[in-house]
Short mmCIF file of C-alpha atoms and ligand atoms in Angstrom, two decimals:
data_model
loop_
_atom_site.label_atom_id
_atom_site.label_comp_id
_atom_site.label_asym_id
_atom_site.label_seq_id
_atom_site.Cartn_x
_atom_site.Cartn_y
_atom_site.Cartn_z
CA MET A 4 108.66 101.77 118.27
CA ASN A 5 105.14 102.67 116.98
CA MET A 6 102.83 99.50 117.58
CA THR A 7 99.45 101.01 116.93
CA PRO A 8 97.41 98.79 114.88
CA PRO A 9 97.33 99.05 111.20
CA VAL A 10 94.61 101.09 109.14
CA SER A 11 91.20 99.28 109.72
CA ARG A 12 89.13 99.06 106.63
CA ASN A 13 86.05 99.86 108.86
CA VAL A 14 87.60 103.39 109.56
CA SER A 15 86.85 106.01 106.87
CA GLN A 16 89.77 104.56 104.92
CA SER A 17 90.54 107.26 102.60
CA GLY A 18 90.46 109.91 105.20
CA LEU A 19 92.98 108.14 107.33
CA LEU A 20 95.18 107.54 104.32
CA LYS A 21 95.04 111.04 103.02
CA HIS A 22 96.11 112.07 106.62
CA HIS A 23 99.13 109.73 106.39
CA LEU A 24 100.11 110.83 103.01
CA GLN A 25 99.84 114.35 103.98
CA SER A 26 101.81 114.06 107.08
CA VAL A 27 104.76 112.17 105.18
CA HIS A 28 104.44 114.76 102.65
CA ASP A 29 105.02 117.66 105.11
CA ALA A 30 107.65 116.05 106.98
CA LEU A 31 109.59 115.48 103.75
CA LYS A 32 108.71 118.46 101.63
CA ASP A 33 111.95 120.35 102.43
CA ASP A 34 114.39 117.35 102.17
CA LEU A 35 116.08 118.28 98.98
CA GLN A 36 119.04 115.81 99.22
CA GLY A 37 120.04 113.70 96.49
CA THR A 38 121.05 114.45 92.85
CA LEU A 39 119.44 114.27 89.55
CA PRO A 40 120.73 111.78 86.96
CA ALA A 41 123.30 113.69 84.88
CA TYR A 42 123.68 110.80 82.54
CA ILE A 43 120.26 111.61 80.99
CA PRO A 44 120.57 115.28 80.31
CA GLU A 45 116.87 115.60 79.84
CA LEU A 46 116.06 114.22 83.32
CA ALA A 47 118.73 116.30 84.86
CA GLN A 48 116.50 119.32 84.33
CA ALA A 49 113.88 118.06 86.55
CA ASP A 50 112.42 120.39 89.24
CA VAL A 51 114.02 118.90 92.40
CA HIS A 52 111.02 120.44 94.41
CA THR A 53 108.31 118.08 92.75
CA PHE A 54 106.89 115.77 95.41
CA ALA A 55 103.71 113.61 95.02
CA LEU A 56 102.39 110.65 96.68
CA SER A 57 99.39 108.42 95.71
CA ILE A 58 97.84 105.03 96.98
CA THR A 59 95.22 103.19 95.07
CA LEU A 60 93.44 100.50 96.84
CA PRO A 61 92.42 97.19 94.95
CA ASP A 62 88.74 98.55 94.64
CA GLY A 63 90.06 101.51 92.69
CA GLU A 64 89.84 104.20 95.28
CA THR A 65 92.85 106.55 95.08
CA VAL A 66 94.15 109.26 97.34
CA GLN A 67 96.86 111.44 96.58
CA VAL A 68 98.68 114.58 97.76
CA GLY A 69 101.44 117.10 96.43
CA ASN A 70 102.36 117.83 92.66
CA THR A 71 100.10 115.08 91.41
CA ALA A 72 99.55 116.55 88.02
CA LYS A 73 103.14 116.32 87.04
CA THR A 74 104.10 113.67 84.45
CA PHE A 75 107.27 111.76 84.56
CA THR A 76 108.74 109.07 82.35
CA LEU A 77 108.50 105.30 83.57
CA GLN A 78 112.33 104.59 83.15
CA SER A 79 112.80 101.34 84.86
CA LEU A 80 109.31 101.24 86.39
CA SER A 81 108.50 99.90 83.00
CA LYS A 82 110.74 96.79 83.71
CA PRO A 83 108.03 94.83 85.86
CA PHE A 84 105.43 95.53 83.29
CA SER A 85 107.45 94.57 80.32
CA TYR A 86 108.33 91.25 82.41
CA LEU A 87 104.59 90.88 82.92
CA LEU A 88 103.78 91.12 79.34
CA ALA A 89 106.51 88.75 78.34
CA LEU A 90 105.40 86.09 80.63
CA GLN A 91 101.65 86.71 79.36
CA THR A 92 102.62 86.59 75.79
CA CYS A 93 105.66 84.33 75.63
CA GLY A 94 105.01 81.86 78.48
CA PHE A 95 106.89 81.12 81.65
CA ASP A 96 109.40 78.68 80.05
CA ALA A 97 110.89 80.88 77.21
CA VAL A 98 111.15 83.95 79.61
CA LEU A 99 112.77 82.00 82.40
CA GLN A 100 115.09 80.43 79.93
CA ALA A 101 116.13 83.79 78.65
CA VAL A 102 116.61 85.82 82.09
CA GLY A 103 117.25 84.43 85.50
CA THR A 104 115.33 85.26 88.68
CA GLU A 105 118.49 85.96 91.13
CA PRO A 106 119.25 89.20 92.62
CA SER A 107 122.40 90.32 91.13
CA GLY A 108 123.55 92.56 94.28
CA ASP A 109 124.99 94.74 91.52
CA PRO A 110 123.71 98.36 90.29
CA PHE A 111 120.92 98.61 87.63
CA ASN A 112 123.17 99.31 85.05
CA SER A 113 125.78 96.53 85.79
CA ILE A 114 127.90 95.29 82.81
CA ARG A 115 129.23 92.30 84.61
CA LEU A 116 128.20 89.56 82.36
CA GLU A 117 131.23 87.66 81.06
CA ASP A 118 131.08 85.31 83.99
CA ARG A 119 127.42 84.69 83.81
CA LYS A 120 126.59 81.78 81.56
CA SER A 121 123.69 82.16 79.23
CA ARG A 122 121.30 84.84 80.64
CA PRO A 123 121.22 88.02 82.52
CA ASP A 124 120.56 87.55 86.36
CA ASN A 125 117.02 89.11 86.62
CA PRO A 126 114.46 91.22 84.72
CA MET A 127 114.92 94.21 86.93
CA VAL A 128 118.53 95.20 85.95
CA ASN A 129 118.95 96.83 82.60
CA ALA A 130 120.85 93.60 81.01
CA GLY A 131 117.62 91.53 81.89
CA ALA A 132 114.99 94.11 80.83
CA LEU A 133 116.76 94.55 77.51
CA VAL A 134 116.62 90.49 77.03
CA VAL A 135 112.90 91.07 77.99
CA ALA A 136 112.50 93.84 75.32
CA GLN A 137 113.89 91.62 72.85
CA MET A 138 111.47 88.94 73.49
CA LEU A 139 108.73 91.18 73.09
CA LEU A 140 110.17 92.57 69.89
CA GLU A 141 110.48 89.15 68.52
CA LYS A 142 106.79 88.51 69.41
CA HIS A 143 105.15 91.51 68.05
CA GLY A 144 107.75 92.89 65.51
CA SER A 145 107.53 96.53 64.53
CA SER A 146 104.31 96.99 66.34
CA ALA A 147 105.91 96.16 69.79
CA PRO A 148 105.93 99.64 71.00
CA SER A 149 102.21 100.27 70.26
CA GLU A 150 101.31 96.84 71.87
CA VAL A 151 103.06 97.75 75.11
CA GLN A 152 101.68 101.38 74.83
CA GLY A 153 98.05 100.05 74.29
CA TRP A 154 98.33 97.65 77.23
CA PHE A 155 99.27 100.60 79.58
CA GLU A 156 96.45 102.77 77.98
CA ARG A 157 93.76 100.02 78.45
CA VAL A 158 94.80 99.41 81.96
CA LEU A 159 94.98 103.19 82.82
CA GLY A 160 92.00 104.19 80.98
CA HIS A 161 93.47 107.12 78.99
CA PRO A 162 96.35 107.92 76.53
CA VAL A 163 99.74 107.28 77.44
CA HIS A 164 102.37 109.42 75.73
CA LEU A 165 106.21 108.67 74.95
CA ASN A 166 108.31 111.59 75.81
CA PRO A 167 110.47 112.04 72.71
CA GLN A 168 112.98 114.51 74.25
CA VAL A 169 113.86 111.85 76.94
CA LEU A 170 113.93 109.16 74.39
CA GLN A 171 116.40 111.22 72.20
CA SER A 172 118.41 112.18 75.22
CA GLU A 173 119.09 108.43 76.25
CA LEU A 174 119.52 107.43 72.63
CA GLN A 175 122.41 110.03 72.38
CA THR A 176 124.05 109.48 75.84
CA GLY A 177 123.13 105.80 76.55
CA HIS A 178 126.59 104.51 76.04
CA ARG A 179 126.56 102.20 78.73
CA ASN A 180 123.25 100.48 77.87
CA ARG A 181 124.45 100.47 74.22
CA ALA A 182 127.70 98.68 75.72
CA ILE A 183 125.34 96.06 77.45
CA VAL A 184 123.34 95.15 74.55
CA HIS A 185 126.43 94.81 72.35
CA LEU A 186 128.07 92.73 74.93
CA MET A 187 124.92 90.40 75.15
CA ARG A 188 124.84 90.13 71.51
CA ASN A 189 128.56 89.02 71.46
CA LEU A 190 127.64 86.41 74.23
CA GLY A 191 124.47 85.17 72.29
CA MET A 192 122.12 86.52 74.85
CA VAL A 193 120.70 88.70 72.25
CA GLN A 194 120.20 87.65 68.86
CA GLN A 195 118.52 90.66 67.14
CA ASP A 196 119.90 93.87 66.13
CA PRO A 197 121.32 95.49 69.20
CA GLU A 198 120.35 99.12 68.23
CA GLU A 199 116.85 97.94 67.55
CA VAL A 200 116.50 96.34 71.04
CA LEU A 201 117.94 99.30 72.62
CA THR A 202 115.69 101.70 71.07
CA PHE A 203 112.52 99.57 72.00
CA TYR A 204 113.90 99.30 75.59
CA LEU A 205 114.22 103.06 75.72
CA GLN A 206 111.07 103.77 74.33
CA LEU A 207 109.42 101.65 77.36
CA CYS A 208 111.52 103.79 79.61
CA ALA A 209 110.25 107.04 78.09
CA LEU A 210 106.54 106.22 78.50
CA GLN A 211 105.01 109.17 80.79
CA VAL A 212 102.68 108.62 83.79
CA GLN A 213 101.23 110.66 86.64
CA VAL A 214 101.68 109.38 90.12
CA LYS A 215 98.18 108.18 90.49
CA ASP A 216 98.82 106.11 87.34
CA LEU A 217 101.71 104.24 89.06
CA SER A 218 99.50 103.70 92.16
CA LEU A 219 96.87 102.15 89.93
CA LEU A 220 99.34 99.83 88.27
CA GLY A 221 100.29 98.86 91.88
CA ALA A 222 96.95 98.25 92.60
CA LEU A 223 96.55 95.96 89.90
CA LEU A 224 99.44 93.98 91.28
CA ALA A 225 98.19 94.20 94.70
CA GLY A 226 94.99 92.91 93.58
CA SER A 227 96.44 89.61 91.99
CA GLY A 228 95.76 91.09 88.58
CA ARG A 229 92.17 92.16 89.01
CA HIS A 230 91.72 95.54 87.63
CA PRO A 231 91.02 97.99 90.29
CA ILE A 232 88.21 99.83 88.46
CA SER A 233 86.59 97.57 85.90
CA GLY A 234 86.91 94.34 88.39
CA GLN A 235 88.13 92.09 85.32
CA GLN A 236 90.90 89.94 85.76
CA VAL A 237 93.55 91.29 83.34
CA VAL A 238 96.66 89.48 84.44
CA SER A 239 96.77 85.82 85.82
CA GLN A 240 97.54 85.50 89.51
CA GLU A 241 100.66 83.30 88.56
CA VAL A 242 102.09 86.09 86.26
CA VAL A 243 101.36 88.78 89.14
CA ARG A 244 103.14 86.43 91.59
CA GLN A 245 106.19 86.08 89.48
CA VAL A 246 106.36 89.83 88.93
CA LEU A 247 105.90 90.71 92.49
CA SER A 248 108.65 87.98 93.49
CA VAL A 249 111.26 89.53 91.36
CA MET A 250 110.25 92.91 92.43
CA PHE A 251 110.74 91.83 95.97
CA SER A 252 114.10 90.11 95.60
CA CYS A 253 115.72 92.24 92.78
CA GLY A 254 113.46 95.55 92.17
CA MET A 255 115.73 97.82 94.55
CA TYR A 256 118.99 96.70 92.89
CA ASN A 257 121.77 96.62 95.59
CA SER A 258 119.64 98.04 98.26
CA ALA A 259 117.26 95.18 98.02
CA GLY A 260 118.20 93.95 101.44
CA ASP A 261 117.98 97.10 103.27
CA TRP A 262 114.80 97.77 101.55
CA ALA A 263 113.45 94.45 102.63
CA CYS A 264 114.18 95.17 106.24
CA LYS A 265 112.92 98.78 106.28
CA VAL A 266 109.98 98.48 104.20
CA GLY A 267 109.28 94.84 103.40
CA LEU A 268 107.29 95.05 100.25
CA PRO A 269 107.90 94.34 96.40
CA ALA A 270 109.06 97.42 94.89
CA LYS A 271 110.51 99.18 91.91
CA SER A 272 112.12 102.57 91.15
CA GLY A 273 113.04 104.53 88.09
CA VAL A 274 115.61 107.26 87.66
CA SER A 275 112.99 109.68 86.71
CA GLY A 276 112.28 109.57 90.65
CA GLY A 277 109.15 107.49 90.47
CA LEU A 278 108.95 104.58 93.23
CA LEU A 279 106.26 101.88 93.30
CA ALA A 280 105.78 99.66 96.16
CA VAL A 281 102.99 96.93 96.34
CA ALA A 282 101.28 95.65 99.51
CA PRO A 283 99.54 92.53 98.25
CA GLY A 284 95.84 92.47 98.93
CA LYS A 285 95.92 96.02 100.32
CA LEU A 286 97.33 98.75 97.99
CA GLY A 287 99.54 100.20 95.69
CA LEU A 288 101.81 102.99 96.74
CA ALA A 289 103.57 105.47 94.51
CA VAL A 290 106.03 108.38 94.90
CA HIS A 291 107.51 110.83 92.51
CA SER A 292 110.39 113.05 93.56
CA PRO A 293 113.18 113.42 91.45
CA SER A 294 116.36 113.66 93.52
CA LEU A 295 117.92 110.24 93.57
CA ASN A 296 120.08 108.54 96.26
CA THR A 297 123.37 106.71 95.41
CA HIS A 298 121.53 103.60 94.42
CA GLY A 299 119.56 105.50 91.74
CA HIS A 300 116.21 105.61 93.73
CA SER A 301 114.14 108.48 94.73
CA HIS A 302 115.70 109.86 97.84
CA ARG A 303 112.33 111.16 99.27
CA GLY A 304 110.64 108.25 97.80
CA VAL A 305 112.56 105.76 99.82
CA LEU A 306 111.95 107.82 103.08
CA ALA A 307 108.17 108.18 102.26
CA CYS A 308 107.80 104.45 101.79
CA GLN A 309 109.72 103.76 104.88
CA MET A 310 107.48 106.08 106.90
CA LEU A 311 104.12 104.94 105.29
CA ALA A 312 105.26 101.08 105.68
CA GLN A 313 105.50 101.66 109.30
CA ARG A 314 102.66 103.78 109.99
CA LEU A 315 100.26 101.72 107.99
CA HIS A 316 101.96 98.44 109.12
CA LEU A 317 102.66 97.15 105.64
CA HIS A 318 105.74 95.07 106.00
CA LEU A 319 104.88 91.78 104.44
CA LEU A 320 106.74 89.96 107.45
CA ASP A 321 104.56 91.59 110.09
CA ALA A 322 101.85 89.51 111.24
CA TRP A 323 99.08 92.22 111.48
CA ASN A 324 96.01 91.34 109.58
CA MET A 325 93.77 93.77 107.66
CA GLU A 326 91.48 94.09 110.57
CA GLY A 327 94.24 95.28 112.93
CA GLN A 328 94.77 92.28 114.65
CA ALA A 329 98.35 91.04 115.80
N1 LIG B 416 116.68 104.40 81.10
C1 LIG B 416 117.36 104.07 82.27
C2 LIG B 416 118.50 103.54 81.99
O1 LIG B 416 118.51 102.40 81.21
C3 LIG B 416 116.51 103.40 83.42
C4 LIG B 416 117.16 103.08 84.60
C5 LIG B 416 116.34 103.34 85.96
O2 LIG B 416 115.37 103.91 85.97
O3 LIG B 416 116.95 102.70 86.99
O4 LIG B 416 119.78 103.80 82.33
#
């Protein structure tokens, strides 16, 4: 096992990080295993060769390699941030009453709701994210999409576009999500028009970013809500802790346990092939590679995070400190 000390902040950190990103990129670039998500036809046309990695430090420095100019839709990577915004705007009590914080052990699109009492298990699976979307809709009405889009634009410092083809594709073929939201309407977990809730949820999924945007969002969480570039506290530490906690326990769906052992970081994936891992106090790590494993996570993204977590000693339960001392 590699027991070399972790990256020291005193060494030329960006040079060392670039070296690690490049070597992981080179090691995995020919691994084209996995499949594209056929249930969203627009995403099934992605270029499987696309592979990009990015790290942003809490002081805003970003190091990236690969096809970093490509944009991709957030998909389920929107879930931690819609949860964050719901906690921020609706308050902990209301959000926790509507959505739990327990891992379900089920896939992201699980429809197993009937034996649950009054709320979805957690905000990282589709059912929970749909209820979170409903809360934001209730709060902001028809301006909810622009409120969320505006938040991303303020944090990222540039316009964030919605991909209309991906939105249409999901609206047309999203029968399973439609079934989940209608079932929740029947069970009283959703009170609003299910089609409006579904459309808003899918609008959030269809927002587009680049890999460096994702790592910056990760660095915002890694820095306890302090913006990596402006230095301003844009999210409270309490909200960030809650978001990271559910990412840690529920973000990787029914492979959350395996991920906890092999990577040991709060994380979230999206079926567009984006993957975000957060090393609190250290960095945000993002990968984009569209082919997915059987859990719906980026195949190369998972492997890249495993390799980088080991090389940079990022596992939260390791006792290394930032200076490289055990
Ligand atoms: N829009 C996708 C869905 O709801 C998101 C799933 C994911 O990225 O894991 O099916």
